Amino acid sequence: MSGSLVVVGTGPGKAELMTPATHAALARATDLVGYGPYLDRVPALRGDQCRHASDNRVELERARHALALAASGKTVAVVSGGDPGVFAMAAAVFEALEQGDPAWRTLDIRVEPGVTAMLAAAAEVGAPLGGDFCAISLSDNLKSWTVIERRLAAAADADFVIALYNPASKARPHQLARAFDLLRALKAGETPVLFVRAAGTDEAEVVATTLAAADAAVADMRTLVIVGASTTRQVGRWVYTPRSERGAAS
Amino acid sequence: MSGSLVVVGTGPGKAELMTPATHAALARATDLVGYGPYLDRVPALRGDQCRHASDNRVELERARHALALAASGKTVAVVSGGDPGVFAMAAAVFEALEQGDPAWRTLDIRVEPGVTAMLAAAAEVGAPLGGDFCAISLSDNLKSWTVIERRLAAAADADFVIALYNPASKARPHQLARAFDLLRALKAGETPVLFVRAAGTDEAEVVATTLAAADAAVADMRTLVIVGASTTRQVGRWVYTPRSERGAAS
């Protein structure tokens, strides 16, 4: 098959946080496929480019459509925000590939890495991801809440810094509060908690608080939440996790 | 104080994976501070720019030097590879800030996010980080091996995808083998294991194997190792972790 498909991420928001490799892949594409608001971030790069915007939460359908376009000979870019491999479209594309026409597996398929939300959020506040860390999506659309609770408990037990993606949506307003309750039983009340909204955009906002005081209502769909490790601490207006844990409580 | 300091990451290697924001920060700097090989990746952006190259493993000293330069009025960029907040220089800068002259806290300090190695490694092979994941540095220079073992066990227990940074060096050849031994006792032998060397460069190489067959000797200092979750699987020449864990073993 002569078509190709590249999965890209536009980064956290600002154009200056999109890599040149992603920009070049977008400029080569004849067809852009993605969730509307992400496609809107892509500047008009050529006149003959066709945009296929879709709603949120139809990732698999969107991925199939992109693969079918590529199979028909198009040069397709599937557009995510952030990094396409982290809670975004790349996994959906390979899922659709696995379930779809076996001939699709001969397509030229690539993934371009990008700046994922937790890195932009961390940069807004200092260096909270300076030690070992984990990333957990709080959405229970695709996994059970039991699995999420088990991961939160393991992360607390292992003293990982915890980055929480998808902490809240209109359909799921209570999960972050439940996560905080669970973590409060396992971690110190003074553990730093960071709500970073619209990280990597000009509207970035940070609320720095503690686990004891953290109010889940602060988070919305554009928020990334970081819960510190036992060593995470404040210096001036920054929060960071030291590289060294020698001498730290373990 | 009139000086400023920005901590940047040049990305995994290729110039096209460095963000324009980082490029702009480097172009503004009067002084670049970093480990020699990372500084060598930065093109000559202006004639009056002073480069302060240092050896590896003197991060704190380098960070102090950068803060002192900023305090003297310079426009300083501290240069890491990858993302500066992930096992790189940003945490060292805030550590030096905490320990140093209190006046340094009034400096204009910023962090620019970048593409960290695990994202570039994941993109080379498909979408192995498609579910919840953790990042662990196997270096025991800055923490005890006991802490590392506890995190590996927790990550296996919680069924995180595991990204292993610093899997091996000449001074530490045996740790990855010990990590594999520990994980083999806790995870299925057929779990996908990916050795991605020089991800995000033109010399990228991938070895895809299983936990049962994984040979730690494959890894060197430029390798990022990814150990799959129970759902991580192969489709064609790609490896990915499905977004959905509904119906998966838990």
XYZ file of C-alpha atoms in Angstrom:
500
model
C 0.000 0.000 0.000
C 1.285 3.411 -0.926
C -0.357 5.561 1.751
C 1.137 6.496 5.083
C -0.012 7.448 8.537
C 1.804 9.438 11.203
C 0.438 10.009 14.694
C 1.511 13.363 16.112
C 0.949 15.447 19.234
C 0.701 19.212 19.060
C 2.155 19.563 22.558
C 0.419 21.171 25.526
C -0.871 24.206 23.663
C 1.527 26.958 22.601
C 2.872 26.597 19.049
C 6.427 27.001 20.404
C 6.032 23.718 22.276
C 5.270 21.707 19.124
C 8.396 20.048 17.740
C 9.662 20.934 14.250
C 9.376 17.215 13.366
C 5.648 17.337 14.119
C 5.267 20.578 12.186
C 6.981 18.962 9.189
C 4.773 15.860 9.415
C 1.672 18.071 9.480
C 2.934 20.032 6.468
C 3.413 16.810 4.472
C -0.045 15.406 5.226
C -2.814 15.462 2.648
C -5.356 14.550 5.347
C -5.554 15.548 9.010
C -7.694 13.438 11.334
C -8.448 14.411 14.929
C -10.657 15.790 17.639
C -11.858 19.229 16.505
C -10.129 21.430 19.127
C -6.757 19.755 18.440
C -7.144 20.209 14.673
C -7.942 23.876 15.308
C -4.452 24.304 16.764
C -2.862 23.277 13.471
C -2.153 26.266 11.223
C -3.128 26.101 7.544
C 0.017 24.565 6.083
C -1.069 23.805 2.533
C -4.135 24.585 0.456
C -4.992 21.030 -0.613
C -5.147 19.592 2.889
C -8.388 17.947 3.975
C -9.407 18.123 7.650
C -11.496 15.355 9.175
C -12.674 16.666 12.560
C -14.520 14.372 14.929
C -16.033 14.498 18.392
C -14.222 13.522 21.540
C -14.461 9.915 22.759
C -14.747 8.276 19.370
C -11.046 7.489 19.210
C -11.326 4.021 17.743
C -13.681 5.091 14.972
C -11.395 8.016 14.189
C -8.380 5.689 14.099
C -10.142 3.310 11.674
C -11.070 6.208 9.428
C -7.449 7.384 9.408
C -6.147 3.903 8.537
C -8.702 3.551 5.742
C -7.643 6.926 4.317
C -4.007 5.842 4.418
C -4.919 2.547 2.741
C -6.540 4.538 -0.055
C -3.188 6.212 -0.723
C -3.433 9.368 1.374
C -0.659 10.857 3.501
C -2.499 10.978 6.807
C -1.631 12.702 10.083
C -3.631 11.733 13.171
C -3.546 14.724 15.503
C -3.520 14.486 19.314
C -2.642 17.092 21.893
C 0.450 16.587 24.055
C 2.402 13.465 23.171
C 0.368 11.059 21.033
C 1.572 8.027 23.013
C 0.381 9.192 26.453
C -3.385 8.874 27.020
C -3.923 9.921 23.402
C -4.404 8.627 19.862
C -1.387 6.364 19.191
C -2.740 3.424 21.207
C -6.147 3.779 19.485
C -4.451 3.607 16.068
C -2.661 0.348 16.925
C -5.862 -1.034 18.444
C -7.706 -0.272 15.189
C -4.798 -1.758 13.242
C -5.028 -4.985 15.232
C -8.778 -5.276 14.689
C -8.833 -4.081 11.078
C -7.931 -5.238 7.569
C -4.689 -7.268 7.790
C -3.435 -5.417 4.706
C -3.256 -2.242 6.838
C -0.214 -3.732 8.589
C 1.876 -3.126 5.467
C 1.224 0.637 5.677
C 4.017 3.059 6.519
C 2.999 3.991 10.089
C 5.016 6.263 12.386
C 4.600 8.050 15.714
C 6.200 11.444 16.407
C 6.852 12.130 20.096
C 5.738 15.387 21.692
C 5.649 17.262 24.987
C 3.038 15.602 27.183
C 0.950 17.584 29.691
C 2.741 16.427 32.840
C 6.080 17.748 31.552
C 4.569 21.148 30.771
C 2.789 21.170 34.138
C 5.992 20.262 35.975
C 7.902 23.017 34.175
C 5.312 25.600 35.270
C 6.017 24.900 38.951
C 9.686 23.860 39.066
C 10.795 20.235 38.970
C 8.262 18.097 40.856
C 9.013 15.081 38.602
C 12.692 15.154 39.627
C 12.533 11.638 41.117
C 10.798 8.397 40.114
C 7.205 9.043 39.114
C 4.065 7.521 37.647
C 1.254 8.738 35.421
C -2.299 7.566 36.066
C -5.442 8.512 34.157
C -8.350 8.931 36.569
C -10.902 8.277 33.850
C -12.775 5.070 34.508
C -14.263 4.952 31.022
C -11.657 2.424 29.957
C -10.745 0.668 33.208
C -12.436 -0.026 36.496
C -12.179 2.243 39.521
C -10.772 -0.765 41.419
C -7.747 -0.826 39.098
C -7.261 2.915 39.604
C -7.403 2.548 43.404
C -4.901 -0.297 43.309
C -2.467 1.863 41.296
C -2.884 4.876 43.579
C -2.177 2.695 46.618
C 0.889 1.132 44.974
C 2.151 4.573 43.952
C 1.769 5.841 47.526
C 3.424 2.747 48.930
C 6.393 3.058 46.562
C 6.640 6.822 47.162
C 6.357 7.739 43.490
C 5.530 11.307 42.501
C 2.057 10.890 40.975
C 0.845 12.724 37.864
C -2.939 12.479 37.490
C -4.286 12.856 33.957
C -8.007 13.390 33.310
C -8.621 14.225 36.984
C -12.173 15.447 36.404
C -14.835 15.976 33.786
C -18.500 16.943 33.892
C -19.392 13.258 33.695
C -16.920 12.325 36.451
C -16.821 15.051 39.116
C -16.152 12.864 42.154
C -13.146 10.719 41.255
C -10.427 13.163 42.183
C -11.982 13.636 45.645
C -12.002 9.856 46.074
C -8.382 9.664 44.957
C -7.359 12.363 47.447
C -9.223 10.525 50.236
C -7.400 7.313 49.406
C -4.006 9.064 49.260
C -4.634 10.956 52.538
C -4.864 7.619 54.321
C -1.456 6.592 52.942
C 0.654 9.747 52.660
C 1.565 12.693 54.899
C -0.903 15.579 54.998
C 1.840 18.089 54.155
C 2.659 16.322 50.843
C 2.681 19.021 48.119
C -0.223 18.890 45.667
C -0.158 20.964 42.487
C -3.121 21.818 40.299
C -1.755 23.051 36.996
C -4.391 24.309 34.596
C -3.679 24.944 30.896
C 0.018 24.160 31.336
C 2.133 25.222 28.383
C -0.349 27.890 27.265
C -0.560 31.618 27.955
C -3.444 30.964 30.352
C -1.477 28.644 32.638
C -2.562 28.789 36.282
C -1.021 27.016 39.263
C -2.572 26.239 42.633
C 0.032 24.831 45.043
C -1.363 23.302 48.214
C -0.980 20.237 50.417
C -2.662 16.854 50.349
C -4.470 17.713 53.612
C -5.893 20.924 52.128
C -6.372 19.849 48.491
C -9.884 20.574 47.181
C -10.800 18.404 44.204
C -13.189 21.093 42.947
C -10.149 23.143 41.845
C -9.570 20.716 38.939
C -11.371 20.750 35.615
C -10.805 19.033 32.267
C -7.780 21.210 31.486
C -6.043 20.499 34.813
C -3.124 18.175 35.465
C -2.683 17.261 39.138
C 0.690 16.343 40.629
C 0.918 14.750 44.082
C 4.440 14.851 45.499
C 6.631 12.119 46.947
C 7.751 12.290 50.577
C 10.827 14.290 49.491
C 8.989 16.808 47.262
C 9.286 20.306 48.679
C 9.000 24.027 48.146
C 11.853 26.474 47.647
C 10.768 30.076 47.131
C 7.860 29.959 44.675
C 8.982 26.640 43.164
C 8.261 23.021 44.026
C 10.756 20.279 43.276
C 11.666 16.704 44.097
C 15.360 16.315 44.943
C 17.335 13.848 42.849
C 18.868 12.313 45.946
C 16.928 10.097 48.333
C 20.030 9.172 50.328
C 19.140 9.897 53.912
C 15.453 10.373 53.076
C 12.843 8.407 54.958
C 12.071 5.182 53.133
C 18.732 40.820 40.688
C 18.700 41.446 36.969
C 19.982 38.125 35.638
C 17.885 35.172 34.624
C 18.165 31.422 34.356
C 16.219 29.017 32.174
C 16.606 25.238 32.347
C 16.061 23.607 28.966
C 16.190 20.138 27.442
C 17.430 19.607 23.909
C 15.165 16.579 23.477
C 16.316 13.049 22.726
C 18.823 13.967 20.035
C 17.610 15.131 16.624
C 17.347 18.909 16.252
C 13.778 18.463 14.944
C 12.748 17.136 18.355
C 13.870 20.282 20.214
C 10.952 22.681 20.734
C 11.054 26.181 19.211
C 10.619 27.584 22.761
C 13.856 25.895 23.796
C 15.604 27.076 20.657
C 14.493 30.645 21.413
C 15.662 30.392 25.032
C 19.062 29.160 23.846
C 19.286 32.024 21.341
C 18.606 34.588 24.093
C 21.209 33.219 26.513
C 24.537 34.951 27.041
C 25.842 31.882 28.888
C 25.208 28.186 28.346
C 25.955 25.780 31.181
C 25.835 22.001 30.810
C 27.441 18.621 30.391
C 29.751 18.821 27.372
C 27.958 16.396 25.006
C 24.622 18.189 25.537
C 26.204 21.592 24.883
C 27.703 20.166 21.694
C 24.165 19.604 20.394
C 23.399 23.318 20.593
C 24.176 25.140 17.331
C 26.117 28.419 17.451
C 23.250 30.870 17.845
C 25.125 34.096 18.564
C 28.757 35.176 18.561
C 28.925 36.569 22.097
C 27.678 33.430 23.822
C 29.913 31.835 26.440
C 29.816 28.048 26.890
C 30.592 26.525 30.282
C 31.004 22.794 29.694
C 31.431 20.457 32.628
C 31.828 16.758 33.280
C 29.008 14.385 33.952
C 27.945 13.764 37.573
C 28.776 17.213 38.902
C 25.198 18.431 38.545
C 24.988 20.361 41.800
C 28.261 22.202 41.219
C 27.131 23.031 37.685
C 23.781 24.299 38.996
C 25.504 26.549 41.567
C 27.771 27.961 38.876
C 24.738 28.703 36.685
C 22.898 30.466 39.539
C 25.995 32.525 40.371
C 26.304 33.578 36.726
C 22.638 34.604 36.685
C 23.121 36.514 39.942
C 25.960 38.430 38.265
C 23.501 39.645 35.629
C 23.925 37.033 32.890
C 21.126 35.483 30.861
C 21.867 31.839 31.576
C 20.545 28.648 29.982
C 21.241 25.364 31.765
C 21.242 22.658 29.095
C 20.038 19.084 29.665
C 19.141 16.424 27.176
C 15.531 15.220 26.933
C 13.184 17.088 29.256
C 15.074 19.013 31.951
C 12.614 17.958 34.667
C 12.990 14.183 34.216
C 16.214 12.721 35.671
C 18.040 15.841 34.497
C 19.194 19.320 35.565
C 16.040 21.120 36.766
C 15.934 19.354 40.149
C 19.655 20.060 40.649
C 19.067 23.772 39.998
C 16.328 23.966 42.655
C 18.477 21.945 45.059
C 21.318 24.440 44.568
C 18.835 27.289 44.945
C 17.625 25.879 48.268
C 21.163 25.487 49.591
C 22.576 28.719 48.145
C 22.486 32.474 48.670
C 18.906 33.454 49.662
C 19.129 36.391 47.239
C 19.157 33.861 44.371
C 15.469 33.226 45.063
C 14.618 36.628 43.579
C 16.131 35.628 40.206
C 13.930 35.126 37.163
C 14.056 31.307 36.896
C 12.106 29.259 34.356
C 11.973 25.686 33.082
C 11.179 24.850 29.434
C 9.662 21.390 28.936
C 11.043 19.042 26.305
C 10.647 15.556 24.845
C 11.975 13.090 27.407
C 13.668 9.823 26.356
C 10.796 7.486 27.200
C 8.443 9.344 24.850
C 10.936 9.115 21.989
C 11.586 5.447 22.800
C 7.867 4.683 22.880
C 7.344 6.416 19.533
C 10.074 4.261 17.935
C 8.168 1.055 18.734
C 4.481 2.084 18.648
C 2.563 3.055 21.772
C 3.780 0.977 24.724
C 2.979 3.829 27.162
C -0.690 3.787 26.100
C -1.887 2.931 29.633
C -0.832 3.989 33.131
C 2.945 3.906 33.485
C 5.869 4.749 35.721
C 9.426 5.949 35.188
C 12.202 4.627 37.404
C 15.905 5.462 37.261
C 17.975 2.351 37.947
C 20.958 4.398 39.065
C 21.667 3.842 42.732
C 24.039 6.790 42.965
C 21.303 8.898 44.492
C 19.068 6.348 46.182
C 19.472 2.894 47.649
C 18.927 -0.302 45.687
C 16.293 -1.225 48.310
C 14.180 1.759 47.263
C 14.538 0.760 43.610
C 13.449 -2.811 44.356
C 10.448 -1.602 46.306
C 9.362 0.569 43.347
C 9.846 -2.223 40.818
C 7.735 -4.549 42.963
C 5.002 -1.940 43.400
C 5.017 -1.228 39.655
C 4.645 -4.946 38.885
C 1.914 -5.323 41.490
C -0.036 -2.365 40.089
C 0.525 -3.519 36.492
C 2.097 -0.250 35.361
C 4.063 -0.133 32.130
C 7.603 0.501 33.408
C 10.107 2.835 31.739
C 13.625 2.263 33.052
C 16.000 5.217 32.761
C 19.762 4.789 33.307
C 19.474 0.987 33.015
C 23.220 0.422 32.853
C 26.590 2.124 32.890
C 30.162 0.914 33.048
C 30.108 1.505 36.798
C 26.771 -0.304 37.207
C 26.585 -3.291 34.824
C 24.519 -5.632 37.011
C 21.474 -3.638 38.071
C 19.328 -4.241 35.031
C 19.851 -8.009 35.355
C 18.769 -7.792 38.997
C 15.727 -5.747 38.001
C 14.752 -8.333 35.369
C 15.172 -11.141 37.918
C 12.911 -9.343 40.352
C 10.275 -8.632 37.680
C 10.381 -12.229 36.365
C 9.209 -13.416 39.775
C 6.221 -11.066 39.616
C 5.171 -10.779 35.968
C 4.426 -13.173 33.108
C 7.401 -14.393 31.084
C 5.758 -13.306 27.833
C 5.536 -9.648 28.959
C 7.017 -7.520 26.132
C 10.373 -5.903 26.900
C 11.790 -3.212 24.610
C 15.373 -2.045 24.480
C 15.417 1.243 22.600
C 18.874 2.636 21.973
C 19.467 6.224 20.819
C 15.727 6.904 20.508
C 14.937 10.073 18.608
C 18.227 10.039 16.713
C 19.177 8.700 13.268
C 20.962 5.785 14.971
C 17.870 4.509 16.801
C 17.838 0.740 17.306
C 15.088 -1.399 18.819
C 15.319 -4.870 20.324
C 11.845 -6.253 21.109
C 11.804 -9.364 23.256
C 10.018 -10.835 26.274
C 10.719 -10.638 29.983
C 11.640 -14.345 29.988
C 14.206 -13.855 27.211
C 15.444 -10.333 28.045
C 19.248 -10.109 28.274
C 20.410 -7.143 30.356
C 23.679 -7.018 28.372
C 21.732 -5.538 25.430
C 21.427 -2.216 27.306
C 24.079 0.479 27.508
C 24.097 4.093 28.680
C 22.098 5.259 25.653
C 19.331 2.662 26.106
C 15.856 3.180 27.507
C 14.134 -0.044 28.579
C 10.361 -0.436 28.596
C 8.721 -3.399 30.359
C 5.093 -3.863 29.354
C 1.947 -4.200 31.449
C -0.100 -7.403 31.277
C -2.102 -5.927 28.375
C 0.892 -4.713 26.315
C 1.102 -6.573 23.025
C 2.484 -6.777 19.534
C 0.640 -5.977 16.324
C 2.696 -6.366 13.155
C 6.082 -4.765 13.904
C 4.647 -2.486 16.583
C 4.118 -2.874 20.327
C 1.320 -1.045 22.131
C -0.671 -0.985 25.346
C -4.412 -0.776 24.703
C -6.254 2.143 26.282
C -8.960 -0.149 27.578
C -8.446 -2.553 30.469
C -12.123 -3.476 30.601
C -12.174 -7.252 30.511
C -8.397 -7.486 31.018
C -7.030 -9.644 33.816
C -6.586 -7.564 36.947
